[in-house]
Amino acid sequence: MIRRLAAVAATATLLVTALPAAQAAAAGPANCTKHVLKLPADSLPGSSKARTADPSGRYILGEANREGRMHGQAVLWVNGVPRWLASQPDGESFAYSVIEGGLVVGTTSSMTRTDHWIYSVKTNSYRILEPTTLQISSLTAMNKNQDILGTTWDETLGQNIPFVWPAGGQPRLIPVPSGTTLYASEPSQLPGINDTGVWARDIEGSWIAGGDTDIDDVTGLLWNTGTTRIVQLEDRVVDLDSSLDAVTEGRFGPLGDYPSVIIKSDGTKITFPQGTLLEHIFEPNTKWTAAGYDVSSGELVPIVYACK
């Protein structure tokens, strides 16, 4: 994924050729079963969610409140069994990505230090990533080769800029958007509809998924990096699978309840119950279909769905 992102950065600016939104085929209620994920014994109710998973579906990554901690802590479900992730017993942890084989990239911070690590389910151990000359702000993703994407603070620009950390190598900066002259090349700009800003969330093959940032007229967008094609969907897309089935963002609050929807590449839809906010769609032919959280009870509850 990280190498694909680098390729996108070198692609010429895409042109807008908006297509009509995909039309859903008439269908009855989805044949789906919801499963609530178990939490560790010392977890606290209120704010737990599943956020992502490895391609096999065996390892699901998320977060939950924990006794004695200020913030949500990283949780990894291994075949449905939860475990806290933290390289320091009393540290605050967040995990960003899990790959096949049960390798997780994350961060643990305490009063004395911040660890950036890769956790292995197989050995139940943490490999602390060696310090670099970069002032790392966050690690955001890891691909199957263990190349890591993150952000670092740039004193000259006064902002965070992205970097890629190849497995076994040293971090290198990724070109920043136009307006600076620090680097030899610049990334392409993803166009929106009606000159609105856009929000990109995922990339699969030659497609990037996201949507417009216009809160009054939310539109999902799929950009093809090899052509000028843009596909519009009914809501912002938070995740794509390799078949280009998309799961929409979903929103819940005083302005209304808009549960997540799966929009398949053939245009058919799976509409989930109210209060269902999904963040991940699993690969085809795995045990689960989607993961996220349910807010219908007034608390965030981590869930996965299996749909036939």
XYZ file of C-alpha atoms in Angstrom:
308
model
C 0.000 0.000 0.000
C 2.755 2.442 0.897
C 4.509 1.882 -2.432
C 1.232 2.480 -4.212
C 0.856 5.764 -2.355
C 4.293 6.806 -3.503
C 3.281 6.001 -7.072
C 0.172 8.115 -6.696
C 2.299 11.021 -5.525
C 4.135 10.949 -8.840
C 0.994 10.702 -10.981
C -0.086 13.751 -12.973
C -3.066 15.708 -11.644
C -6.305 13.821 -12.227
C -9.123 15.444 -14.205
C -12.734 15.318 -13.028
C -15.084 13.168 -15.064
C -17.805 12.537 -12.518
C -20.034 9.546 -13.114
C -23.566 9.092 -11.813
C -23.906 7.468 -8.434
C -24.261 3.704 -8.566
C -27.882 2.591 -8.418
C -28.743 -0.122 -5.895
C -30.682 -3.136 -7.032
C -33.932 -3.748 -5.176
C -33.308 -6.200 -2.368
C -34.785 -7.359 0.901
C -33.131 -7.088 4.314
C -29.505 -8.174 4.316
C -28.846 -11.668 5.649
C -26.305 -10.514 8.226
C -25.463 -11.542 11.782
C -23.963 -9.116 14.285
C -21.354 -10.278 16.799
C -20.258 -8.161 19.771
C -16.527 -8.500 20.395
C -15.471 -9.422 23.919
C -13.328 -6.970 25.884
C -10.526 -7.565 28.412
C -11.604 -7.970 32.037
C -10.278 -4.563 33.152
C -11.904 -2.615 30.336
C -14.438 0.141 30.983
C -17.683 0.674 29.058
C -18.260 3.670 26.879
C -15.849 3.931 23.965
C -14.749 0.704 22.306
C -14.463 -0.003 18.605
C -12.976 -2.290 15.990
C -11.077 -0.252 13.381
C -9.211 -2.533 11.008
C -8.046 -6.108 10.438
C -5.540 -8.214 8.566
C -6.601 -9.777 5.226
C -7.297 -13.176 6.814
C -9.740 -11.732 9.353
C -8.015 -13.584 12.208
C -6.586 -10.412 13.719
C -8.880 -7.448 14.420
C -7.445 -4.208 15.752
C -9.246 -1.554 17.748
C -9.373 0.278 21.039
C -11.205 0.352 24.366
C -11.295 2.264 27.626
C -9.171 0.730 30.361
C -9.178 1.165 34.133
C -6.645 3.747 35.266
C -5.975 5.174 31.789
C -6.864 8.587 30.408
C -7.397 7.512 26.806
C -8.585 4.544 24.820
C -5.990 1.770 24.684
C -5.010 -0.503 21.810
C -6.787 -3.875 21.702
C -6.038 -6.790 19.386
C -8.562 -9.587 18.966
C -6.868 -12.862 18.035
C -9.537 -15.244 16.761
C -12.028 -13.290 18.868
C -9.953 -13.255 22.076
C -8.893 -9.730 23.175
C -5.499 -8.640 24.443
C -4.175 -5.218 25.387
C -1.192 -3.936 23.437
C 1.437 -1.838 25.253
C 5.246 -1.946 25.298
C 5.223 -0.261 28.735
C 2.892 -1.579 31.466
C 1.701 1.878 32.499
C 1.931 3.599 29.109
C -0.788 4.980 26.859
C -0.931 2.915 23.670
C -2.414 3.253 20.212
C -2.046 0.759 17.368
C -2.415 1.748 13.721
C -2.251 -1.292 11.481
C -2.204 -5.092 11.570
C -0.943 -7.332 8.779
C -1.271 -11.028 8.016
C 0.699 -13.137 10.451
C -0.340 -10.967 13.397
C 2.185 -8.129 13.190
C 0.945 -4.788 14.569
C 2.549 -1.351 14.390
C 1.854 1.041 17.252
C 3.080 3.524 19.827
C 3.251 3.576 23.633
C 3.916 6.795 25.563
C 4.698 7.393 29.226
C 6.200 10.187 31.319
C 9.706 8.902 30.563
C 9.653 7.900 26.882
C 7.720 7.088 23.734
C 8.153 3.697 22.067
C 7.358 3.006 18.422
C 7.008 -0.730 17.999
C 6.008 -3.747 15.961
C 4.185 -6.369 18.024
C 4.214 -10.059 17.059
C 1.337 -12.329 18.025
C 3.533 -15.375 17.353
C 6.158 -14.408 19.944
C 3.939 -12.137 22.083
C 6.745 -9.581 22.054
C 7.540 -6.030 20.911
C 10.347 -4.988 18.598
C 11.144 -1.392 19.468
C 11.911 0.624 16.348
C 15.250 2.366 16.605
C 15.228 6.143 17.075
C 15.805 8.205 13.938
C 16.785 11.767 13.166
C 13.126 12.509 12.466
C 10.846 13.877 15.175
C 8.120 11.268 14.727
C 4.590 12.483 15.389
C 2.745 9.273 14.536
C 2.930 5.982 12.679
C -0.142 5.526 10.522
C 0.148 2.300 8.500
C 2.260 -0.745 7.695
C 2.138 -2.928 4.590
C 2.825 -6.650 4.208
C 6.541 -5.937 3.666
C 6.655 -4.055 7.009
C 7.256 -0.710 5.303
C 5.803 1.940 7.618
C 4.068 5.213 6.849
C 3.982 8.051 9.367
C 4.234 11.777 9.979
C 7.062 13.900 11.336
C 7.179 17.459 12.603
C 8.949 19.899 10.266
C 10.259 22.938 12.134
C 10.705 24.937 8.916
C 7.126 24.461 7.750
C 5.631 24.417 11.215
C 3.512 21.368 10.386
C 3.510 17.590 10.181
C 4.644 16.055 6.901
C 4.539 12.386 5.831
C 7.423 9.946 5.661
C 7.911 6.343 4.605
C 10.127 3.993 6.608
C 11.171 1.036 4.423
C 11.704 -2.236 6.270
C 15.389 -2.504 7.164
C 16.113 1.005 5.898
C 15.944 4.609 7.044
C 12.901 6.894 6.964
C 12.598 9.273 4.017
C 10.278 12.197 3.545
C 7.367 12.109 1.114
C 6.796 15.268 -0.969
C 4.422 17.773 0.622
C 1.544 19.516 -1.191
C 2.161 22.445 -3.506
C 3.237 25.708 -1.918
C 6.656 24.490 -0.769
C 9.889 24.010 -2.686
C 11.704 21.584 -0.426
C 11.454 18.548 -2.651
C 12.001 17.746 -6.299
C 8.504 16.418 -7.021
C 5.044 17.075 -5.732
C 2.019 14.808 -5.208
C -0.995 15.034 -7.460
C -4.076 16.744 -6.091
C -7.280 14.749 -5.879
C -10.143 16.789 -7.347
C -13.525 17.163 -5.702
C -16.964 17.950 -7.021
C -17.940 21.616 -7.397
C -14.498 22.737 -6.171
C -15.043 21.402 -2.650
C -12.261 19.954 -0.545
C -11.803 16.198 -0.427
C -10.946 13.579 2.167
C -9.020 10.410 1.215
C -9.169 7.355 3.456
C -8.041 4.173 1.667
C -6.295 2.866 -1.442
C -6.761 -0.469 -3.209
C -4.854 -1.136 -6.423
C -5.408 1.853 -8.707
C -8.355 3.220 -6.704
C -8.399 5.754 -3.866
C -11.513 6.034 -1.691
C -12.849 8.975 0.278
C -15.268 11.802 -0.352
C -16.084 15.488 -0.357
C -15.687 17.492 2.847
C -18.858 19.523 2.240
C -20.949 18.790 5.354
C -24.152 19.985 3.672
C -23.931 17.612 0.709
C -21.767 14.627 1.658
C -20.620 12.656 -1.384
C -18.472 9.556 -1.565
C -15.746 9.492 -4.205
C -13.565 6.828 -5.809
C -10.603 8.125 -7.797
C -8.806 5.974 -10.360
C -5.102 6.862 -10.354
C -4.470 5.410 -13.794
C -7.270 7.217 -15.631
C -9.344 10.369 -15.230
C -12.316 8.450 -13.885
C -14.141 9.463 -10.700
C -17.112 7.530 -9.329
C -19.604 9.216 -7.005
C -21.299 7.324 -4.176
C -23.964 8.330 -1.687
C -21.643 8.884 1.283
C -17.956 9.145 2.140
C -16.087 5.847 1.853
C -13.973 4.678 4.789
C -12.716 1.387 3.387
C -12.440 -0.669 0.191
C -11.711 -4.348 -0.334
C -9.843 -5.854 -3.274
C -13.149 -6.374 -5.133
C -13.854 -2.624 -4.778
C -16.768 -3.195 -2.442
C -16.994 -0.035 -0.331
C -18.216 0.684 3.194
C -19.494 4.197 3.885
C -18.632 6.356 6.860
C -21.870 6.430 8.820
C -22.748 9.222 11.259
C -24.690 9.476 14.489
C -25.609 12.602 16.414
C -28.091 15.422 16.916
C -28.413 15.969 13.158
C -29.547 12.404 12.555
C -28.539 8.775 12.376
C -26.951 7.658 9.115
C -25.731 4.090 9.576
C -22.953 2.700 7.420
C -23.791 1.028 4.122
C -21.810 -1.468 2.062
C -21.977 -0.572 -1.631
C -20.768 -3.464 -3.738
C -18.963 -2.974 -7.007
C -22.075 -4.154 -8.889
C -24.164 -1.415 -7.217
C -26.069 -3.592 -4.740
C -26.172 -2.482 -1.133
C -26.209 -3.851 2.384
C -27.876 -1.352 4.708
C -27.130 -1.844 8.398
C -29.352 -1.028 11.408
C -29.440 2.396 13.012
C -26.456 3.180 15.201
C -24.094 0.994 13.142
C -20.849 2.807 12.309
C -18.416 0.639 10.369
C -14.734 1.319 9.729
C -13.485 -1.800 7.954
C -14.626 -4.152 5.200
C -13.032 -7.595 5.150
C -11.707 -9.321 2.074
C -14.147 -11.606 0.201
C -14.474 -15.203 1.389
C -13.315 -14.491 4.938
C -15.355 -15.232 8.054
C -16.437 -11.636 8.604
C -17.894 -8.968 6.335
C -17.378 -5.681 8.203
C -16.214 -4.311 11.558
C -16.770 -1.152 13.552
C -18.934 -0.164 16.491
C -22.558 0.161 17.552
C -23.837 3.283 19.327
C -27.525 2.362 19.584
C -27.180 1.662 23.328
C -25.627 5.076 24.013
C -22.149 3.559 24.354
C -19.592 2.527 21.734
C -19.596 -1.267 21.474
C -17.107 -3.094 19.179
C -18.836 -5.283 16.595
C -18.252 -7.424 13.535
C -20.846 -8.526 10.975
C -21.024 -11.744 8.978
C -23.232 -11.456 5.869
C -24.107 -14.272 3.489
